[in-house]
Amino acid sequence: MKQEWFEMKDVKNRYFDKAVWIPLRAVHTISSEGKYGYIGYKEEFFGVGSLSVPLNKRADASKLGWTDIGIGIIHDHSSYVDDDGTYHQADIYEDHGGKFTGLHLVLSQRGNSSEHDVWHLHQDFVIALGLKREDDVWVCPDEGYIDVVHLRRREDNSPYLLEVRAEFLKDYLCARGMALYITSYRSRRIVVENVGFINWPENPISVLQEGYRWEGRIYEIHEGGTPFGAKTAVFHVSRTDVDPEEDVPTFDFPTDENVVSKSWTKEDKGRKLYVVEGKFWRNEWIEPSKVSPRVRGDKIKSTVFFITDSSGTRESADSLDKHGRWLWFKPEVIMALAHRRGGGLQWYTRDTGAVKCSPDYNVHFGINRLGLVNVYAKDISFLPEWQQRIWAGYNVSPDGKVSEELLSAQVKAIPASTKAPEPFLGKGIDLLNEITWRKFGFNLFREHKQKSQLISICHRFRSVDLQGFLSLAKDLARLTADSIDTTALQKLVKPPKGMKWGSLKSLENVLATYVAPEKARSLLSPLVGIYELRHADAHLPSSELRESLNLVGVDDNAPFVFQGFMLLHACVSSLYSIAEVFDQET
């Protein structure tokens, strides 16, 4: 152990105002080893109390310290009524001198001997910032469900730390015209047999500087923890005037006649050990931000820029609503948006739809002939800046013109009559199950526990490269070939003795009882090709890969997004064609 550990130089150089996460309350034993009073004991403790204060009352609040708003038993928050009938709220701190009141953003509700304390985050803070509590995390649904507040607990479920993301706290403080006053305490101590490694010029030693106080101390103890050389006085007192034979015994106040007492002194004999400890107190201010876009709705100048023309001109998001124009994005942007929590993807026509990365923020998009995504620039300007940053990360120079179907909808006001295959994938599976249950008494596709999730991610934007294309094929195979009830099908058409049929072959032979074998094989070809692709990888010889692609009807010269579309279109078409065959009257 080194002397520097007790002097806490590492802590002295850290300020909460510069941190990403700021503690509002802490009662945290960071580490504890061994048992106090014995060699090997080592402990570090960290505590925080805080109070939000009106900006014009900072000078008065600066006189407060750890003993005023720290974490001691007197600082648990509770309501009370004083002698003149005045009610005092639990969330309001009232200066004893009556000079100011402050607001507790965290309230500690004391439990009983069987219950842990409960920490409450102030409801105004939660509502003002639009937070939602999920277990011990408060998230902001309107900002991509980002974590804003964390409540940490010990193994016994008692709380020890509540911290908040700085940018949200400072936004709230700005709107309230407040600053946050934090008082913190940290201690480090050990029990040793020799203190030769400490060379403090005095004991105890104290350093007082603006904003903090540090103390170092060494003191002697007996092994076990009692002060070295100390004596303990023990007093024993008993009554002589209570008759245990009485049914309802009573007794009066004690007197010399009815009280017997004795006393003695106890002296510990354990060997001498030493406690070395350092203590650090600091009071500091968390400044509000200069603007409050979240709570107060302040307008701030955008720091996000987009390419707006073929020469590569970059313009601020603030200027996107100045002219009627479109922006171009890599197709990967759809995955980055739709697959976030709160995100989603829906389709209007074959090549247009809406995407969102957060509820209530749908953006109309189109796909152009190169597989790039187009969006009307003004629609991007209406998005919150955090969403604009996501879009900007995939922004590219104009190429391949604007999506024809998007132009038709947004300029001519004549939406295309085409359909995207994605919405019909789940419907096709359900339709086939409905028909086969009605005709044969079983569902063609067994229920997959991840069916809904798989259907939601089976879209063409998974296919932005070969690996993504093959991954999409794998999930389509899981929904189709892998989910077919082969046993039920083989009860309709049994394989010859000694021959094994897979799921698709079994389905083909049942279909062949309704249509010609060649027609049945043709109807299943896309599903067979998809099944073969699921076993492929990016290193498959091109000739073998092309054979599988030909079965599905995918042009490997097309942009990958279009290959994904072809894959889905072939799969959905096959499902509906099979349904049409089974649904015919026999």
Coordinates of C-alpha atoms in Angstrom, one line a residue:
M1 CA 0.0 0.0 0.0
K2 CA 1.3 3.5 -0.9
Q3 CA 0.7 6.8 0.9
E4 CA -0.7 8.3 -2.3
W5 CA -3.8 6.0 -2.1
F6 CA -4.9 7.8 1.1
E7 CA -4.1 11.2 -0.3
M8 CA -6.5 10.7 -3.2
K9 CA -4.7 12.7 -5.8
D10 CA -6.6 10.7 -8.4
V11 CA -9.9 11.9 -6.9
K12 CA -8.9 15.5 -6.4
N13 CA -8.4 16.0 -10.1
R14 CA -11.9 14.7 -11.1
Y15 CA -14.9 17.0 -11.2
F16 CA -18.4 15.9 -11.6
D17 CA -19.3 18.9 -13.8
K18 CA -17.0 17.3 -16.5
A19 CA -18.4 13.8 -16.2
V20 CA -20.8 12.1 -18.5
W21 CA -22.7 10.5 -15.6
I22 CA -23.3 12.7 -12.5
P23 CA -24.3 11.1 -9.2
L24 CA -27.3 12.6 -7.4
R25 CA -27.1 10.4 -4.4
A26 CA -24.6 7.7 -3.3
V27 CA -24.0 5.5 -0.3
H28 CA -21.5 3.3 -1.8
T29 CA -18.9 1.0 -0.2
I30 CA -16.7 0.7 -3.3
S31 CA -14.6 -2.1 -1.8
S32 CA -14.3 -3.9 1.5
E33 CA -11.8 -6.6 2.3
G34 CA -11.2 -8.5 5.6
K35 CA -12.7 -7.6 9.0
Y36 CA -12.3 -4.3 10.8
G37 CA -9.8 -4.5 13.6
Y38 CA -7.6 -7.1 12.0
I39 CA -4.6 -7.1 9.6
G40 CA -5.8 -7.2 6.0
Y41 CA -8.8 -5.0 6.5
K42 CA -9.2 -2.4 3.6
E43 CA -12.2 -0.3 2.8
E44 CA -13.1 2.5 0.4
F45 CA -16.4 4.4 0.8
F46 CA -18.0 7.0 -1.4
G47 CA -21.1 9.2 -0.6
V48 CA -22.9 12.0 -2.3
G49 CA -25.8 14.3 -1.4
S50 CA -27.1 16.9 -3.8
L51 CA -29.5 19.8 -4.0
S52 CA -30.8 21.9 -6.9
V53 CA -30.7 25.6 -6.1
P54 CA -32.0 28.7 -7.8
L55 CA -29.2 30.5 -9.6
N56 CA -29.7 33.7 -7.6
K57 CA -29.3 31.7 -4.3
R58 CA -26.0 30.1 -5.1
A59 CA -24.1 32.2 -2.6
D60 CA -26.3 31.1 0.3
A61 CA -26.2 27.4 -0.7
S62 CA -22.4 27.5 -1.0
K63 CA -22.3 27.7 2.8
L64 CA -23.8 24.2 3.1
G65 CA -21.7 21.1 3.3
W66 CA -21.6 17.4 4.0
T67 CA -23.2 17.8 7.4
D68 CA -26.1 19.8 5.9
I69 CA -27.2 17.9 2.8
G70 CA -25.1 14.7 3.0
I71 CA -26.4 11.2 3.5
G72 CA -26.6 10.9 7.3
I73 CA -29.8 9.7 9.1
I74 CA -30.9 13.3 9.5
H75 CA -30.9 13.8 5.7
D76 CA -33.6 11.3 4.9
H77 CA -36.4 13.1 3.2
S78 CA -39.8 13.3 4.9
S79 CA -42.7 15.6 5.1
Y80 CA -43.7 17.2 8.4
V81 CA -46.0 19.7 10.0
D82 CA -44.5 22.2 12.5
D83 CA -46.1 23.6 15.7
D84 CA -47.9 26.4 13.9
G85 CA -49.5 24.0 11.4
T86 CA -47.2 24.7 8.4
Y87 CA -46.8 21.8 6.1
H88 CA -43.3 21.1 4.8
Q89 CA -42.9 19.1 1.6
A90 CA -40.4 16.2 1.5
D91 CA -38.9 17.3 -1.8
I92 CA -38.1 20.9 -0.6
Y93 CA -35.0 21.8 1.3
E94 CA -35.6 24.8 3.6
D95 CA -32.6 26.8 4.8
H96 CA -32.7 27.2 8.5
G97 CA -32.1 30.9 8.1
G98 CA -35.0 31.2 5.7
K99 CA -32.8 32.6 3.0
F100 CA -33.6 30.1 0.2
T101 CA -35.3 26.8 -0.6
G102 CA -33.8 24.1 -2.8
L103 CA -35.2 21.0 -4.6
H104 CA -34.2 17.4 -3.9
L105 CA -34.0 15.5 -7.2
V106 CA -33.7 12.3 -5.3
L107 CA -35.7 11.6 -2.2
S108 CA -34.7 8.8 0.3
Q109 CA -37.6 7.2 2.0
R110 CA -36.5 5.5 5.2
G111 CA -37.7 1.9 5.7
N112 CA -38.1 0.0 8.9
S113 CA -35.8 -2.7 10.3
S114 CA -37.1 -5.2 7.7
E115 CA -37.2 -2.8 4.7
H116 CA -34.5 -1.1 2.8
D117 CA -34.6 2.6 2.1
V118 CA -36.4 3.5 -1.1
W119 CA -35.0 6.2 -3.4
H120 CA -37.4 8.2 -5.5
L121 CA -36.4 10.2 -8.6
H122 CA -38.4 13.5 -8.6
Q123 CA -41.5 13.2 -10.7
D124 CA -41.1 16.6 -12.2
F125 CA -37.6 15.6 -13.5
V126 CA -39.1 12.4 -15.0
I127 CA -42.0 14.1 -16.7
A128 CA -40.2 17.2 -17.9
L129 CA -37.6 15.1 -19.7
G130 CA -40.2 12.5 -20.9
L131 CA -38.5 9.6 -19.2
K132 CA -39.9 6.1 -18.7
R133 CA -38.8 3.8 -15.9
E134 CA -37.8 0.2 -16.8
D135 CA -36.7 -1.6 -13.7
D136 CA -33.9 0.5 -12.3
V137 CA -33.2 2.4 -15.5
W138 CA -35.0 5.5 -16.8
V139 CA -35.0 5.8 -20.6
C140 CA -36.1 8.5 -23.0
P141 CA -38.4 6.9 -25.6
D142 CA -38.3 10.0 -27.8
E143 CA -34.5 9.7 -28.1
G144 CA -34.1 6.1 -29.1
Y145 CA -34.7 4.8 -25.6
I146 CA -31.3 6.1 -24.5
D147 CA -30.5 5.4 -20.8
V148 CA -30.8 8.6 -18.8
V149 CA -30.8 7.6 -15.2
H150 CA -29.3 4.5 -13.5
L151 CA -30.2 3.2 -10.0
R152 CA -27.6 0.8 -8.8
R153 CA -28.3 -1.8 -6.0
R154 CA -26.3 -4.0 -3.7
E155 CA -26.8 -7.8 -3.7
D156 CA -29.4 -7.4 -0.9
N157 CA -31.4 -5.0 -3.2
S158 CA -30.7 -1.9 -1.2
P159 CA -29.8 1.2 -3.3
Y160 CA -26.3 2.7 -3.3
L161 CA -26.0 5.0 -6.3
L162 CA -28.4 7.0 -8.5
E163 CA -26.7 8.8 -11.4
V164 CA -28.0 10.8 -14.3
R165 CA -26.7 11.5 -17.8
A166 CA -25.1 15.0 -17.7
E167 CA -26.7 16.5 -20.8
F168 CA -30.2 15.7 -19.6
L169 CA -29.6 17.0 -16.1
K170 CA -28.1 20.2 -17.4
D171 CA -31.0 20.8 -19.8
Y172 CA -33.4 20.4 -16.9
L173 CA -31.4 22.8 -14.7
C174 CA -31.3 25.4 -17.5
A175 CA -35.1 25.3 -17.9
R176 CA -35.6 25.6 -14.2
G177 CA -33.1 28.4 -13.7
M178 CA -31.1 26.3 -11.3
A179 CA -27.7 24.8 -10.7
L180 CA -27.0 21.5 -8.8
Y181 CA -25.0 21.7 -5.6
I182 CA -23.1 18.4 -4.8
T183 CA -21.4 17.6 -1.6
S184 CA -19.4 14.4 -1.6
Y185 CA -17.3 12.4 0.9
R186 CA -14.8 9.7 0.3
S187 CA -12.8 7.6 2.8
R188 CA -10.0 5.1 2.5
R189 CA -8.7 3.1 5.4
I190 CA -6.7 0.0 6.2
V191 CA -5.5 -1.9 9.3
V192 CA -1.8 -2.7 9.4
E193 CA 0.9 -3.7 11.8
N194 CA 3.5 -1.2 10.6
V195 CA 3.0 2.4 9.4
G196 CA 6.6 3.0 8.2
F197 CA 5.3 3.7 4.6
I198 CA 3.5 6.8 5.8
N199 CA 5.6 10.0 6.2
W200 CA 3.1 12.7 6.9
P201 CA 4.7 15.6 8.7
E202 CA 2.0 15.6 11.4
N203 CA -0.8 13.3 12.7
P204 CA -3.5 14.0 12.0
I205 CA -2.8 16.1 8.9
S206 CA -5.4 18.4 7.3
V207 CA -5.4 20.2 3.9
L208 CA -8.1 22.8 3.3
Q209 CA -8.4 24.4 -0.1
E210 CA -11.2 26.1 -2.0
G211 CA -13.9 23.6 -2.6
Y212 CA -12.4 20.7 -0.7
R213 CA -10.9 19.4 2.6
W214 CA -8.7 16.4 3.0
E215 CA -7.6 14.8 6.3
G216 CA -5.1 12.0 6.9
R217 CA -4.9 10.2 10.3
I218 CA -3.1 7.3 12.0
Y219 CA -4.4 5.8 15.2
E220 CA -3.6 2.8 17.4
I221 CA -6.0 0.0 18.1
H222 CA -6.0 -3.3 19.8
E223 CA -6.5 -6.2 17.5
G224 CA -10.2 -6.4 17.3
G225 CA -10.8 -2.7 16.9
T226 CA -10.9 -1.0 20.3
P227 CA -8.7 2.0 20.9
F228 CA -5.3 1.0 22.1
G229 CA -4.9 1.4 25.9
A230 CA -8.5 2.3 26.4
K231 CA -10.5 0.9 29.3
T232 CA -14.1 0.1 29.2
A233 CA -16.3 0.9 32.3
V234 CA -19.1 -1.7 32.8
F235 CA -22.1 -0.9 35.0
H236 CA -24.7 -3.5 36.1
V237 CA -27.9 -2.4 37.7
S238 CA -30.9 -4.5 38.9
R239 CA -34.1 -4.1 40.9
T240 CA -35.0 -5.8 44.2
D241 CA -38.6 -4.7 44.6
V242 CA -40.4 -6.9 42.0
D243 CA -42.1 -10.0 43.3
P244 CA -42.2 -12.6 40.6
E245 CA -45.0 -14.5 42.4
E246 CA -47.4 -11.7 41.9
D247 CA -49.9 -12.1 39.0
V248 CA -49.6 -8.4 38.0
P249 CA -46.3 -7.1 39.4
T250 CA -45.8 -3.3 39.7
F251 CA -42.9 -1.2 40.9
D252 CA -42.1 2.4 41.7
F253 CA -39.4 4.7 40.7
P254 CA -35.9 3.4 41.6
T255 CA -34.4 4.4 45.0
D256 CA -31.3 3.4 46.9
E257 CA -33.4 0.9 48.7
N258 CA -34.7 -1.0 45.7
V259 CA -31.7 -0.9 43.4
V260 CA -28.5 -2.9 43.5
S261 CA -25.6 -1.9 41.3
K262 CA -22.0 -2.9 40.7
S263 CA -19.3 -1.8 38.3
W264 CA -15.9 -2.8 37.0
T265 CA -13.3 -1.9 34.4
K266 CA -12.4 -4.0 31.4
E267 CA -9.1 -3.5 29.6
D268 CA -8.3 -5.1 26.2
K269 CA -5.0 -7.0 25.9
G270 CA -4.9 -7.5 22.1
R271 CA -1.7 -6.7 20.2
K272 CA -1.2 -3.2 18.9
L273 CA -2.3 -2.5 15.3
Y274 CA -2.7 0.7 13.3
V275 CA -5.6 2.2 11.3
V276 CA -4.4 4.5 8.5
E277 CA -7.2 6.5 6.8
G278 CA -7.7 9.4 4.4
K279 CA -10.9 11.4 4.2
F280 CA -11.9 13.8 1.4
W281 CA -14.8 16.2 1.3
R282 CA -15.7 18.3 -1.7
N283 CA -18.5 20.7 -2.5
E284 CA -19.0 21.6 -6.2
W285 CA -21.5 23.1 -8.6
I286 CA -23.0 21.4 -11.7
E287 CA -23.7 24.2 -14.1
P288 CA -26.8 24.3 -16.2
S289 CA -26.5 24.2 -20.0
K290 CA -26.8 27.4 -21.9
V291 CA -29.9 26.2 -23.7
S292 CA -32.7 23.7 -23.0
P293 CA -33.9 22.1 -26.2
R294 CA -35.6 19.2 -24.4
V295 CA -37.5 20.8 -21.6
R296 CA -37.9 24.4 -22.7
G297 CA -37.9 23.7 -26.5
D298 CA -35.0 26.1 -27.2
K299 CA -34.0 26.2 -30.9
I300 CA -30.3 25.5 -31.4
K301 CA -28.3 25.8 -34.6
S302 CA -27.9 22.4 -36.2
T303 CA -24.4 20.8 -36.3
V304 CA -25.5 18.1 -38.8
F305 CA -24.7 18.6 -42.5
F306 CA -26.0 16.8 -45.7
I307 CA -24.7 16.6 -49.3
T308 CA -27.4 18.3 -51.3
D309 CA -26.1 18.3 -54.9
S310 CA -23.8 16.5 -57.4
S311 CA -20.8 18.8 -56.6
G312 CA -20.8 17.6 -53.0
T313 CA -22.1 20.8 -51.4
R314 CA -22.8 20.3 -47.7
E315 CA -25.6 22.2 -46.1
S316 CA -26.8 22.4 -42.5
A317 CA -30.0 20.5 -41.6
D318 CA -31.5 23.9 -40.8
S319 CA -31.5 24.8 -44.5
L320 CA -33.1 21.7 -45.8
D321 CA -36.5 23.2 -45.8
K322 CA -35.6 26.1 -48.0
H323 CA -36.1 24.3 -51.3
G324 CA -38.0 21.4 -52.7
R325 CA -35.3 18.6 -53.2
W326 CA -34.3 15.1 -52.2
L327 CA -31.4 13.5 -50.5
W328 CA -29.6 10.3 -51.3
F329 CA -28.5 7.6 -48.7
K330 CA -26.8 4.3 -48.7
P331 CA -29.4 1.5 -48.2
E332 CA -27.7 0.5 -45.0
V333 CA -29.5 3.5 -43.4
I334 CA -32.8 1.5 -43.2
M335 CA -31.2 -1.2 -41.0
A336 CA -29.6 1.4 -38.8
L337 CA -33.0 3.0 -38.2
A338 CA -35.6 0.3 -38.3
H339 CA -33.7 -2.2 -36.1
R340 CA -33.3 0.2 -33.2
R341 CA -35.7 -0.1 -30.3
G342 CA -38.8 1.9 -31.2
G343 CA -37.9 1.6 -34.9
G344 CA -39.9 0.1 -37.7
L345 CA -40.3 -0.4 -41.4
Q346 CA -43.5 -0.4 -43.4
W347 CA -44.2 -0.6 -47.2
Y348 CA -46.5 1.6 -49.3
T349 CA -45.6 0.3 -52.8
R350 CA -42.9 -2.0 -54.3
D351 CA -40.2 0.7 -53.9
T352 CA -41.6 3.1 -51.3
G353 CA -42.3 2.9 -47.7
A354 CA -41.8 4.6 -44.3
V355 CA -39.0 4.0 -41.8
K356 CA -38.6 5.2 -38.2
C357 CA -36.0 4.9 -35.5
S358 CA -38.3 6.2 -32.8
P359 CA -42.1 6.2 -32.4
D360 CA -43.9 9.1 -34.1
Y361 CA -41.1 9.8 -36.5
N362 CA -42.0 8.0 -39.8
V363 CA -40.0 9.1 -42.8
H364 CA -41.3 8.5 -46.3
F365 CA -38.6 7.0 -48.6
G366 CA -38.1 5.5 -52.0
I367 CA -35.6 3.2 -53.6
N368 CA -34.0 4.4 -56.9
R369 CA -32.6 2.3 -59.8
L370 CA -29.2 1.9 -58.1
G371 CA -30.6 0.7 -54.8
L372 CA -30.0 4.0 -53.0
V373 CA -32.6 5.5 -50.7
N374 CA -34.2 8.8 -51.4
V375 CA -35.9 11.0 -48.9
Y376 CA -37.5 14.5 -49.4
A377 CA -35.0 16.8 -47.7
K378 CA -37.7 18.8 -45.8
D379 CA -38.8 15.6 -44.0
I380 CA -35.2 15.2 -42.7
S381 CA -35.3 18.8 -41.4
F382 CA -38.3 18.0 -39.2
L383 CA -36.4 15.2 -37.3
P384 CA -34.7 15.7 -34.0
E385 CA -31.0 16.3 -34.3
W386 CA -30.1 12.9 -32.8
Q387 CA -32.0 11.2 -35.6
Q388 CA -30.5 13.5 -38.3
R389 CA -27.1 12.4 -37.2
I390 CA -28.0 8.8 -38.0
W391 CA -29.2 9.7 -41.4
A392 CA -26.2 11.9 -42.1
G393 CA -23.9 9.0 -41.4
Y394 CA -25.2 7.3 -44.6
N395 CA -25.7 10.4 -46.8
V396 CA -24.1 10.2 -50.2
S397 CA -23.9 12.3 -53.4
P398 CA -26.8 12.2 -55.7
D399 CA -26.7 9.3 -58.2
G400 CA -29.2 7.2 -60.1
K401 CA -31.9 9.9 -60.1
V402 CA -34.7 10.1 -57.6
S403 CA -36.9 7.0 -57.1
E404 CA -39.6 6.9 -59.7
E405 CA -42.2 5.7 -57.4
L406 CA -41.3 8.3 -54.7
L407 CA -41.6 11.1 -57.3
S408 CA -44.9 9.7 -58.5
A409 CA -46.3 9.9 -55.0
Q410 CA -44.8 13.2 -53.9
V411 CA -44.8 15.2 -57.1
K412 CA -47.6 13.8 -59.2
A413 CA -49.7 12.7 -56.2
I414 CA -50.3 9.4 -58.0
P415 CA -48.9 6.5 -55.8
A416 CA -47.7 3.5 -57.8
S417 CA -50.1 0.5 -57.8
T418 CA -47.2 -2.0 -57.2
K419 CA -46.8 -4.1 -54.1
A420 CA -43.8 -4.9 -52.0
P421 CA -43.3 -8.6 -51.2
E422 CA -42.3 -8.1 -47.5
P423 CA -45.8 -7.5 -46.1
F424 CA -47.1 -10.7 -47.8
L425 CA -44.5 -13.1 -46.3
G426 CA -46.2 -13.7 -43.0
K427 CA -49.6 -13.5 -44.7
G428 CA -48.6 -16.2 -47.2
I429 CA -47.5 -18.5 -44.4
D430 CA -50.7 -18.0 -42.5
L431 CA -52.8 -18.5 -45.6
L432 CA -51.2 -21.9 -46.4
N433 CA -51.7 -23.0 -42.8
E434 CA -55.3 -22.0 -42.9
I435 CA -55.9 -23.9 -46.2
T436 CA -53.9 -27.1 -45.1
W437 CA -55.7 -27.1 -41.8
R438 CA -59.1 -26.9 -43.5
K439 CA -58.3 -29.5 -46.2
F440 CA -55.9 -31.9 -44.4
G441 CA -56.3 -31.2 -40.7
F442 CA -52.8 -29.9 -40.0
N443 CA -50.8 -26.7 -40.4
L444 CA -48.2 -27.0 -43.2
F445 CA -45.8 -24.9 -41.2
R446 CA -45.1 -25.7 -37.6
E447 CA -45.1 -22.7 -35.3
H448 CA -41.7 -21.2 -34.9
K449 CA -41.1 -19.6 -31.6
Q450 CA -39.3 -16.7 -33.3
K451 CA -41.7 -16.4 -36.2
S452 CA -42.8 -12.8 -35.6
Q453 CA -39.2 -11.6 -35.1
L454 CA -38.0 -13.4 -38.2
I455 CA -40.8 -12.0 -40.4
S456 CA -40.1 -8.5 -39.1
I457 CA -36.4 -8.7 -40.2
C458 CA -37.0 -10.4 -43.5
H459 CA -36.7 -7.4 -45.8
R460 CA -34.5 -6.4 -48.7
F461 CA -32.4 -4.0 -46.8
R462 CA -30.8 -7.0 -45.0
S463 CA -29.2 -7.6 -48.4
V464 CA -26.6 -4.9 -48.7
D465 CA -23.7 -7.3 -49.4
L466 CA -23.3 -11.1 -50.1
Q467 CA -23.2 -12.0 -46.5
G468 CA -26.4 -10.1 -45.8
F469 CA -28.1 -11.7 -48.8
L470 CA -27.2 -15.2 -47.6
S471 CA -28.3 -14.3 -44.1
L472 CA -31.7 -13.2 -45.4
A473 CA -31.9 -16.5 -47.4
K474 CA -31.1 -18.4 -44.2
D475 CA -34.0 -16.8 -42.3
L476 CA -36.4 -17.4 -45.2
A477 CA -35.4 -21.1 -45.1
R478 CA -36.1 -21.2 -41.4
L479 CA -39.6 -19.9 -42.0
T480 CA -40.3 -22.2 -44.9
A481 CA -38.4 -25.4 -45.5
D482 CA -37.2 -25.8 -41.9
S483 CA -40.8 -25.3 -40.5
I484 CA -42.7 -27.7 -42.8
D485 CA -44.4 -30.5 -41.0
T486 CA -42.8 -33.3 -43.0
T487 CA -44.4 -36.1 -40.9
A488 CA -47.9 -34.9 -41.6
L489 CA -47.2 -34.5 -45.4
Q490 CA -45.9 -38.1 -45.6
K491 CA -49.1 -39.4 -44.2
L492 CA -50.7 -38.0 -47.3
V493 CA -48.1 -39.3 -49.7
K494 CA -45.7 -42.0 -48.3
P495 CA -42.2 -42.2 -49.6
P496 CA -41.2 -45.5 -51.2
K497 CA -39.7 -48.1 -48.8
G498 CA -36.1 -47.3 -48.0
M499 CA -36.3 -43.8 -49.4
K500 CA -36.1 -40.6 -47.3
W501 CA -37.8 -37.4 -48.4
G502 CA -36.9 -34.0 -47.0
S503 CA -39.5 -31.4 -46.2
L504 CA -39.5 -29.8 -49.7
K505 CA -39.5 -33.1 -51.5
S506 CA -42.5 -34.3 -49.4
L507 CA -44.4 -31.1 -50.2
E508 CA -43.5 -31.5 -53.9
N509 CA -45.0 -35.0 -54.0
V510 CA -48.2 -33.9 -52.3
L511 CA -48.5 -31.0 -54.8
A512 CA -47.9 -33.5 -57.6
T513 CA -51.3 -35.1 -56.7
Y514 CA -52.9 -31.8 -57.7
V515 CA -50.8 -30.7 -60.7
A516 CA -48.3 -32.3 -63.0
P517 CA -45.0 -33.3 -61.4
E518 CA -43.1 -30.8 -63.6
K519 CA -45.5 -28.0 -62.4
A520 CA -45.1 -29.1 -58.8
R521 CA -41.3 -29.0 -59.1
S522 CA -41.4 -25.6 -60.7
L523 CA -43.6 -24.2 -57.9
L524 CA -41.1 -25.4 -55.3
S525 CA -37.9 -24.3 -57.2
P526 CA -37.6 -20.9 -55.4
L527 CA -38.0 -22.5 -52.0
V528 CA -35.4 -25.2 -53.0
G529 CA -33.0 -22.5 -54.1
I530 CA -33.5 -20.6 -50.9
Y531 CA -32.8 -23.7 -48.9
E532 CA -29.6 -24.3 -50.8
L533 CA -28.5 -20.8 -50.2
R534 CA -29.0 -21.2 -46.4
H535 CA -26.1 -23.7 -46.5
A536 CA -23.9 -21.4 -48.6
D537 CA -21.4 -18.8 -47.3
A538 CA -19.4 -16.0 -48.9
H539 CA -16.7 -18.4 -50.0
L540 CA -19.0 -20.7 -52.0
P541 CA -17.7 -21.2 -55.6
S542 CA -19.4 -18.8 -57.9
S543 CA -20.7 -21.6 -60.2
E544 CA -22.5 -23.3 -57.3
L545 CA -23.9 -20.1 -56.0
R546 CA -25.2 -19.1 -59.4
E547 CA -27.1 -22.4 -59.7
S548 CA -28.9 -21.7 -56.5
L549 CA -29.6 -18.1 -57.6
N550 CA -31.0 -19.4 -60.9
L551 CA -33.4 -21.6 -59.0
V552 CA -34.7 -18.6 -57.1
G553 CA -34.6 -16.3 -60.1
V554 CA -32.1 -13.8 -58.7
D555 CA -29.9 -11.7 -61.0
D556 CA -26.5 -11.6 -59.3
N557 CA -25.5 -8.6 -61.5
A558 CA -28.2 -6.4 -59.8
P559 CA -27.5 -4.3 -56.7
F560 CA -27.7 -6.4 -53.6
V561 CA -30.8 -4.6 -52.4
F562 CA -32.6 -5.7 -55.6
Q563 CA -31.3 -9.2 -55.2
G564 CA -32.9 -9.2 -51.7
F565 CA -36.1 -8.0 -53.3
M566 CA -36.0 -10.8 -55.9
L567 CA -35.4 -13.4 -53.2
L568 CA -38.4 -12.2 -51.2
H569 CA -40.6 -11.9 -54.3
A570 CA -39.8 -15.4 -55.4
C571 CA -40.4 -16.8 -51.9
V572 CA -43.7 -15.0 -51.5
S573 CA -44.8 -15.9 -55.0
S574 CA -44.1 -19.6 -54.4
L575 CA -46.1 -19.5 -51.2
Y576 CA -49.2 -18.0 -52.8
S577 CA -48.9 -20.3 -55.9
I578 CA -48.8 -23.3 -53.6
A579 CA -51.8 -22.0 -51.7
E580 CA -53.7 -21.5 -54.9
V581 CA -53.1 -25.2 -55.9
F582 CA -54.2 -26.5 -52.5
D583 CA -57.2 -24.3 -52.4
Q584 CA -58.7 -25.6 -55.7
E585 CA -61.6 -27.9 -55.6
T586 CA -60.9 -31.6 -56.0

